[in-house]
PDB file of C-alpha atoms in Angstrom:
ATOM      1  CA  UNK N 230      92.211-144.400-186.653  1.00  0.00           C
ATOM      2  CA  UNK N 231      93.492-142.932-184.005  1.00  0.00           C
ATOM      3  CA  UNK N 232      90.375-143.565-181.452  1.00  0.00           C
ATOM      4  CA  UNK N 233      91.019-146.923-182.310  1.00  0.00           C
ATOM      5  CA  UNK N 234      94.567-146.605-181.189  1.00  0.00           C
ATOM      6  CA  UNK N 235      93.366-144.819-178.278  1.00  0.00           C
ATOM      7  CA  UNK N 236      90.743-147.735-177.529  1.00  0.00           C
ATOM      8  CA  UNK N 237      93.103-150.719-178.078  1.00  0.00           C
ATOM      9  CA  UNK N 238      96.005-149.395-175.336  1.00  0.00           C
ATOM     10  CA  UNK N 239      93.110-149.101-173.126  1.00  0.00           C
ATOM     11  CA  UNK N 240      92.426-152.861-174.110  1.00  0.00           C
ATOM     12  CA  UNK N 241      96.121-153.518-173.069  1.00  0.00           C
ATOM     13  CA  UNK N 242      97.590-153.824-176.454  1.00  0.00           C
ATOM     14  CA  UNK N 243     101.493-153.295-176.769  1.00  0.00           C
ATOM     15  CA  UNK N 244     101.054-153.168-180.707  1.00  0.00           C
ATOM     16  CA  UNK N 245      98.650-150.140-180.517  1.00  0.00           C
ATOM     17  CA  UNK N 246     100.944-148.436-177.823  1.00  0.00           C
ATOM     18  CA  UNK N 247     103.784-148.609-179.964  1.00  0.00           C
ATOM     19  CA  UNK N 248     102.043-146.942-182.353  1.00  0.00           C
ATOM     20  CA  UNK N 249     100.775-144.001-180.421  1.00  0.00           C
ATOM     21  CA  UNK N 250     104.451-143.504-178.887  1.00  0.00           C
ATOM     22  CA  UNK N 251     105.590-143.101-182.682  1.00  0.00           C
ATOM     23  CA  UNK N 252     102.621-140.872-183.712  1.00  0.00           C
ATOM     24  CA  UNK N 253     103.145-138.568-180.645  1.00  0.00           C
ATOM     25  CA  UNK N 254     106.814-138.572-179.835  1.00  0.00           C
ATOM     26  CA  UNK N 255     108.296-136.147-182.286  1.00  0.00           C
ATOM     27  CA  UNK N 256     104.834-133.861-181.641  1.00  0.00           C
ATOM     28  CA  UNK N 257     105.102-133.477-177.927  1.00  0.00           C
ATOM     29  CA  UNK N 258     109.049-132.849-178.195  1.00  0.00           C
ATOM     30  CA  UNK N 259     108.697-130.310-180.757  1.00  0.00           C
ATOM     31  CA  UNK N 260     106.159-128.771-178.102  1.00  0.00           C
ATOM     32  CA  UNK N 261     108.583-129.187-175.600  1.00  0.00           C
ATOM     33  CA  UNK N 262     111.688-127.167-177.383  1.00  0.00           C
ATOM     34  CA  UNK N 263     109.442-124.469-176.808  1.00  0.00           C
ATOM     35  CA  UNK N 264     109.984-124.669-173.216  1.00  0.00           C
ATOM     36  CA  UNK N 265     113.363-125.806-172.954  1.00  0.00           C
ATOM     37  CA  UNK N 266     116.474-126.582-174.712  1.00  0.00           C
ATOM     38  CA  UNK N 267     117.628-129.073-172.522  1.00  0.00           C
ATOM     39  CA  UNK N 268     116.962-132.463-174.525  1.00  0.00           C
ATOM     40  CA  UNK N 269     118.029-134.593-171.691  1.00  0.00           C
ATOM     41  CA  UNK N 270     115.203-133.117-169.796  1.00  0.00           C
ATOM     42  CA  UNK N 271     113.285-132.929-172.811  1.00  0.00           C
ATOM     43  CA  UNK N 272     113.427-136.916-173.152  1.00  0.00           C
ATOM     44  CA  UNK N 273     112.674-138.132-169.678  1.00  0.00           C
ATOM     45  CA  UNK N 274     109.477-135.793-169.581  1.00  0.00           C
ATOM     46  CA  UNK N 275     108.593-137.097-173.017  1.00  0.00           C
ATOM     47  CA  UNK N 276     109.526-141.019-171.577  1.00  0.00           C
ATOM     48  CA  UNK N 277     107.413-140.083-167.986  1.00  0.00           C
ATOM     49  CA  UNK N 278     104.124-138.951-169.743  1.00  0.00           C
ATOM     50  CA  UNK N 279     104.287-141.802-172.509  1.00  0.00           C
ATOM     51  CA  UNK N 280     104.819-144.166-169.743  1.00  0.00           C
ATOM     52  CA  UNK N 281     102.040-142.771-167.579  1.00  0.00           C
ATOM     53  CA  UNK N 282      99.607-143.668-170.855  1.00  0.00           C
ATOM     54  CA  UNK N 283     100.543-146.702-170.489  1.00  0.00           C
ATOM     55  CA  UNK N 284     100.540-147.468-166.848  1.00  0.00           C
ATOM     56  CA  UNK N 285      97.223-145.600-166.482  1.00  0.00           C
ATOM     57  CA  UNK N 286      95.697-147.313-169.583  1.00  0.00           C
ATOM     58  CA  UNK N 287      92.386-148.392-167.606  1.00  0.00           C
ATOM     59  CA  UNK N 288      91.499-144.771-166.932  1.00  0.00           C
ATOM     60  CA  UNK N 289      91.698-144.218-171.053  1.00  0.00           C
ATOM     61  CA  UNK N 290      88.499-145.233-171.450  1.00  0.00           C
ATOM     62  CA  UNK N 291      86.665-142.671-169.382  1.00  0.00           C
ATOM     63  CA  UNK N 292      88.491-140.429-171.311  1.00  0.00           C
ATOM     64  CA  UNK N 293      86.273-137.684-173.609  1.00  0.00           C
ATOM     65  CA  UNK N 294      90.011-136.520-175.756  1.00  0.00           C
ATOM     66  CA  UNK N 295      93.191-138.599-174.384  1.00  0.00           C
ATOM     67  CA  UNK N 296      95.196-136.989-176.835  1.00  0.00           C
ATOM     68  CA  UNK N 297      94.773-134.029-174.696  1.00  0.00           C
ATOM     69  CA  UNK N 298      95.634-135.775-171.836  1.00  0.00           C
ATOM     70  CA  UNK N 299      98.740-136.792-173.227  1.00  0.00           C
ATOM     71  CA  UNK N 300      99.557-133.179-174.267  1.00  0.00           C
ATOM     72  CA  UNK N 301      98.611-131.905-170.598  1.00  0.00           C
ATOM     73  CA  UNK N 302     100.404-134.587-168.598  1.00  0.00           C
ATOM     74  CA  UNK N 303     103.184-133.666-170.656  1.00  0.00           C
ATOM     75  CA  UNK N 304     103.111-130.316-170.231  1.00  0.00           C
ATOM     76  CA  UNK N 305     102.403-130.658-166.193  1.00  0.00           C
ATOM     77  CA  UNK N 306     105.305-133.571-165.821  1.00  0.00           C
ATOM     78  CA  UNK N 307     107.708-130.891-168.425  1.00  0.00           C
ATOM     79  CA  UNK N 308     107.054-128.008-166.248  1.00  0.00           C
ATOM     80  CA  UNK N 309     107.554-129.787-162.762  1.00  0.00           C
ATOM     81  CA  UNK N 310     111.007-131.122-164.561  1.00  0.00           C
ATOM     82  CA  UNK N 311     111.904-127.543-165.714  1.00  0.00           C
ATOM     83  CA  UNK N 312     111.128-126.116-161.777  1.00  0.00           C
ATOM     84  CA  UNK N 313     113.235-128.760-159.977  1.00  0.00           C
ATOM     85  CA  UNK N 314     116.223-128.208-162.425  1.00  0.00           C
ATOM     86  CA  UNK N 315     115.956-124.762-161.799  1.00  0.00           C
ATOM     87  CA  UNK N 316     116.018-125.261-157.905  1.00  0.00           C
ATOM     88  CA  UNK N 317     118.786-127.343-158.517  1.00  0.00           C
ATOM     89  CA  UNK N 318     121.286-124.811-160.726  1.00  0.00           C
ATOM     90  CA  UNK N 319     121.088-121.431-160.199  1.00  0.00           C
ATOM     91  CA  UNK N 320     122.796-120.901-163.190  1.00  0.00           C
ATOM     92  CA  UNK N 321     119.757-121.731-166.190  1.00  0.00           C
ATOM     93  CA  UNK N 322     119.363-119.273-168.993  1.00  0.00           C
ATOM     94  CA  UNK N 323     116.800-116.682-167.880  1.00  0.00           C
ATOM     95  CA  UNK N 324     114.768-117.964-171.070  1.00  0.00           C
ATOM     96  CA  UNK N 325     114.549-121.349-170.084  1.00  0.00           C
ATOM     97  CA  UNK N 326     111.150-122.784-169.189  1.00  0.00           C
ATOM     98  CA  UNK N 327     109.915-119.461-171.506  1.00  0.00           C
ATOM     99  CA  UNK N 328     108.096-120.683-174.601  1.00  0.00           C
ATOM    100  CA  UNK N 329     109.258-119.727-177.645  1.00  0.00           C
ATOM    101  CA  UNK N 330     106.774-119.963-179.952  1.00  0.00           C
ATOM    102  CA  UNK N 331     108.553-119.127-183.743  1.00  0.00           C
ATOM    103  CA  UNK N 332     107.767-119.657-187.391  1.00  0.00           C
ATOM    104  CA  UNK N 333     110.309-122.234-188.854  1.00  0.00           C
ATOM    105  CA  UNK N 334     110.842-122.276-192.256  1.00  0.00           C
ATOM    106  CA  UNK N 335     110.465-125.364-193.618  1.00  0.00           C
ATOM    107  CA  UNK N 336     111.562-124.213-197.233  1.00  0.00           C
ATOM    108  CA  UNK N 337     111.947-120.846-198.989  1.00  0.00           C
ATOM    109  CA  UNK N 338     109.992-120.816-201.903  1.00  0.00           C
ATOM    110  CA  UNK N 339     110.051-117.131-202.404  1.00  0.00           C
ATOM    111  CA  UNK N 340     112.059-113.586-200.964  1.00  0.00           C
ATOM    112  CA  UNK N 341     107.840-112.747-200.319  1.00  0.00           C
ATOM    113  CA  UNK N 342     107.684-115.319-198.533  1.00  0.00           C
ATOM    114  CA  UNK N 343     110.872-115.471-196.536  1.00  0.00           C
ATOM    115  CA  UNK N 344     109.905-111.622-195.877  1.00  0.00           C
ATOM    116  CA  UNK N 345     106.403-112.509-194.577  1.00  0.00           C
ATOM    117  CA  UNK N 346     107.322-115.371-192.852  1.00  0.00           C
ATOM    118  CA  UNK N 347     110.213-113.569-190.560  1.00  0.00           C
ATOM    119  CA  UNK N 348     107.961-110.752-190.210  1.00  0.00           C
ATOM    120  CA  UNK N 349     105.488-113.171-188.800  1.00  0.00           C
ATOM    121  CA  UNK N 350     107.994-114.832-186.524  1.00  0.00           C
ATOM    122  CA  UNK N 351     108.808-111.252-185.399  1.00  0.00           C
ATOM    123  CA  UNK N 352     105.257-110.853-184.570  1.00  0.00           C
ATOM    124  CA  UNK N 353     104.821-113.749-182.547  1.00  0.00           C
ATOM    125  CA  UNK N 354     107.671-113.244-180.534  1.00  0.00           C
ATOM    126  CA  UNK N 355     105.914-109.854-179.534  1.00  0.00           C
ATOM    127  CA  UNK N 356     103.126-112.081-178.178  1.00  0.00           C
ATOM    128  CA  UNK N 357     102.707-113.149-174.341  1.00  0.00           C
ATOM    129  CA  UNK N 358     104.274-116.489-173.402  1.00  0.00           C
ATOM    130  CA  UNK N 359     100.682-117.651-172.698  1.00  0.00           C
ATOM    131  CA  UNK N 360      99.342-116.383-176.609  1.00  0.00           C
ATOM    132  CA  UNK N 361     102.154-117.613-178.354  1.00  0.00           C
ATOM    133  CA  UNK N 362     101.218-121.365-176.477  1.00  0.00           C
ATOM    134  CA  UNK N 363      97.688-121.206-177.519  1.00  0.00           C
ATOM    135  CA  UNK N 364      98.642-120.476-181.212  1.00  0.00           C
ATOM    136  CA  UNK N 365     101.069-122.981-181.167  1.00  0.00           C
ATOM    137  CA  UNK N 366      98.654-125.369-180.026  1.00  0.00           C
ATOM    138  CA  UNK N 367      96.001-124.085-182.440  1.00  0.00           C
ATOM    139  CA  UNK N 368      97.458-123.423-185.536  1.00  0.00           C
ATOM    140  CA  UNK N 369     100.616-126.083-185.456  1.00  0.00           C
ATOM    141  CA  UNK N 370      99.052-129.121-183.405  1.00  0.00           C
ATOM    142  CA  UNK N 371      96.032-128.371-184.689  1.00  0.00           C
ATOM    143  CA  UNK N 372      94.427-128.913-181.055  1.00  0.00           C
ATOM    144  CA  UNK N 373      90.693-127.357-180.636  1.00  0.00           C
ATOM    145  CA  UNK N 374      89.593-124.974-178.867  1.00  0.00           C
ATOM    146  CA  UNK N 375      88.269-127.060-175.893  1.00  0.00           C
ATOM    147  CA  UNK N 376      92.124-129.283-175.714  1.00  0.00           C
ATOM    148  CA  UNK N 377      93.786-125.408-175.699  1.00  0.00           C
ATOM    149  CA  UNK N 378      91.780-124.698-173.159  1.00  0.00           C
ATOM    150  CA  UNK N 379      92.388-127.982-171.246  1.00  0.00           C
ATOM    151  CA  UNK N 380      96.380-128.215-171.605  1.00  0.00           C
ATOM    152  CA  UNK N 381      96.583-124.535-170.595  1.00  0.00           C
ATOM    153  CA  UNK N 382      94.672-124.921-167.465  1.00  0.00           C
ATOM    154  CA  UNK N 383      91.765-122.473-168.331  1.00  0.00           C
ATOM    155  CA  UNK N 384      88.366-122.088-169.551  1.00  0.00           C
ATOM    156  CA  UNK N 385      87.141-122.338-172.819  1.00  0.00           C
ATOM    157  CA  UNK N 386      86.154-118.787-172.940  1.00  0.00           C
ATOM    158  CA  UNK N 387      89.891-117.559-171.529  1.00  0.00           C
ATOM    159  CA  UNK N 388      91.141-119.594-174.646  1.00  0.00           C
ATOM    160  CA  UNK N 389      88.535-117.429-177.121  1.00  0.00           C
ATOM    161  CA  UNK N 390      90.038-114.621-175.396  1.00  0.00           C
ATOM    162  CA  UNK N 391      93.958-115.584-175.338  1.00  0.00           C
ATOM    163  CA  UNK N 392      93.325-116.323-178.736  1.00  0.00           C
ATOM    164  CA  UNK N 393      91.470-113.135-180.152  1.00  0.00           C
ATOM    165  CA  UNK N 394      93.986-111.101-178.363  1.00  0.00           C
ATOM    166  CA  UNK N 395      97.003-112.881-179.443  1.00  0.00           C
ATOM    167  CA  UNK N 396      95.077-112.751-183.243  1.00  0.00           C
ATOM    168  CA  UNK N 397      94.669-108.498-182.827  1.00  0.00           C
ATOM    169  CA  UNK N 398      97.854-107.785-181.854  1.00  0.00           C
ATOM    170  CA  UNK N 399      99.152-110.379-184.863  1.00  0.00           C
ATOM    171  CA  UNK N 400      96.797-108.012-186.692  1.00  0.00           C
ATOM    172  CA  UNK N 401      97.998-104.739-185.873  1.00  0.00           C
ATOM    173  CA  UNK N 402     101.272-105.731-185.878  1.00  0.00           C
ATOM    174  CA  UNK N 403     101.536-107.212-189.650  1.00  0.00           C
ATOM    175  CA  UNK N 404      99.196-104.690-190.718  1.00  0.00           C
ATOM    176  CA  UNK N 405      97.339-107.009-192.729  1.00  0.00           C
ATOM    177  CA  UNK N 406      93.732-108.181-192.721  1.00  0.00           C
ATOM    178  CA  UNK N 407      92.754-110.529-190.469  1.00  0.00           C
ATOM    179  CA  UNK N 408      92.019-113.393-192.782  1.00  0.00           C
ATOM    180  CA  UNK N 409      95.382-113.076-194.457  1.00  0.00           C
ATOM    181  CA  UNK N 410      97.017-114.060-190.200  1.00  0.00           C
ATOM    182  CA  UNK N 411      95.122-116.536-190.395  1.00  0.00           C
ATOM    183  CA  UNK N 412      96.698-118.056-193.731  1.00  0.00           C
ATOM    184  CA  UNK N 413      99.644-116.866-192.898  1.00  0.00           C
ATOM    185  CA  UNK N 414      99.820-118.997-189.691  1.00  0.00           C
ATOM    186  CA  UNK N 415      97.952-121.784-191.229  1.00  0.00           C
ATOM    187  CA  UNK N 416     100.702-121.906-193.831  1.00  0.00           C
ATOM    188  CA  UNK N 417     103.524-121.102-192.272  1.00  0.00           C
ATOM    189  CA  UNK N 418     103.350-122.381-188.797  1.00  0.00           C
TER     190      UNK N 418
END
């Protein structure tokens, strides 16, 4: 359904656009609280790149994945947003523009799983700003690991290896098998 989505705004239809703005909006602000906490920012980044779909609807169809476009413009137009605020106050929080990619509990079933789930959190917040992206984008979007690659700006093999490095240390860290990060992030991400 949502190629068809994709392939109707390219068609120029306002219907199918609305659609896609309520599918993605709450998904690319939720990826951009990582970056920032500054909503007002937040919102005319999120109103620039939805806009840009729009505007640039023609070029949609050339398009392999535009839902990776969408995340990447956003990203790029998020970032440029963040820098120029920055130039323009000296006095942002040093964490700002810093992604902060946490576990939020959605409920608390059990005191095992509170446990596990702020000891994951814990774990990811030990991981580089550029890991704790990719497994955001992985494991919570649900992105591939070509559309990681291509809203991070790098090859497909530099996501295998942001990925199994960011995985390791998760590892290590939790001192559990691999398979049971894996769950854990599936399930709790």
């Amino acid at each position: 359904m949502e190629n068809e989505v994709w392939a109707q705004i390219g068609n120029g239809k306002q219907d199918a656009y609305a659609q896609l703005y309520v599918f993605y909006y709450k998904r690319l602000y939720n990826y951009g609280r990582k970056f920032t906490s500054d909503t007002a920012l937040l919102e005319d980044a999120l109103q620039e790149a939805l806009m840009a779909v729009w505007t640039g609807r023609d070029r949609l169809k050339t398009l392999r994945t535009p839902h990776t476009y969408l995340f990447n413009s956003f990203r790029f137009i998020l970032f440029r947003k963040i820098r120029q605020a920055k130039r323009l106050s000296p006095y942002t929080e040093a964490q700002e523009g810093e992604p902060e990619f946490g576990v939020e509990q959605v409920l608390v079933l059990r005191d095992t799983e509170a446990a596990l789930s702020q000891r994951l959190e814990q774990a990811v917040r030990g991981l580089t700003s550029r890991q704790r992206e990719a497994v955001f984008l992985r494991f919570y979007e649900g992105l591939s690991y070509e559309e990681v690659a291509e809203v991070l700006g790098i090859s497909v093999k530099g996501t295998y290896k942001v990925m199994a490095r960011a995985l390791l240390q998760l590892k290590e860290t939790l001192s559990l098998p691999l398979l049971a990060v894996l769950v854990l992030l599936r399930d709790l991400l």
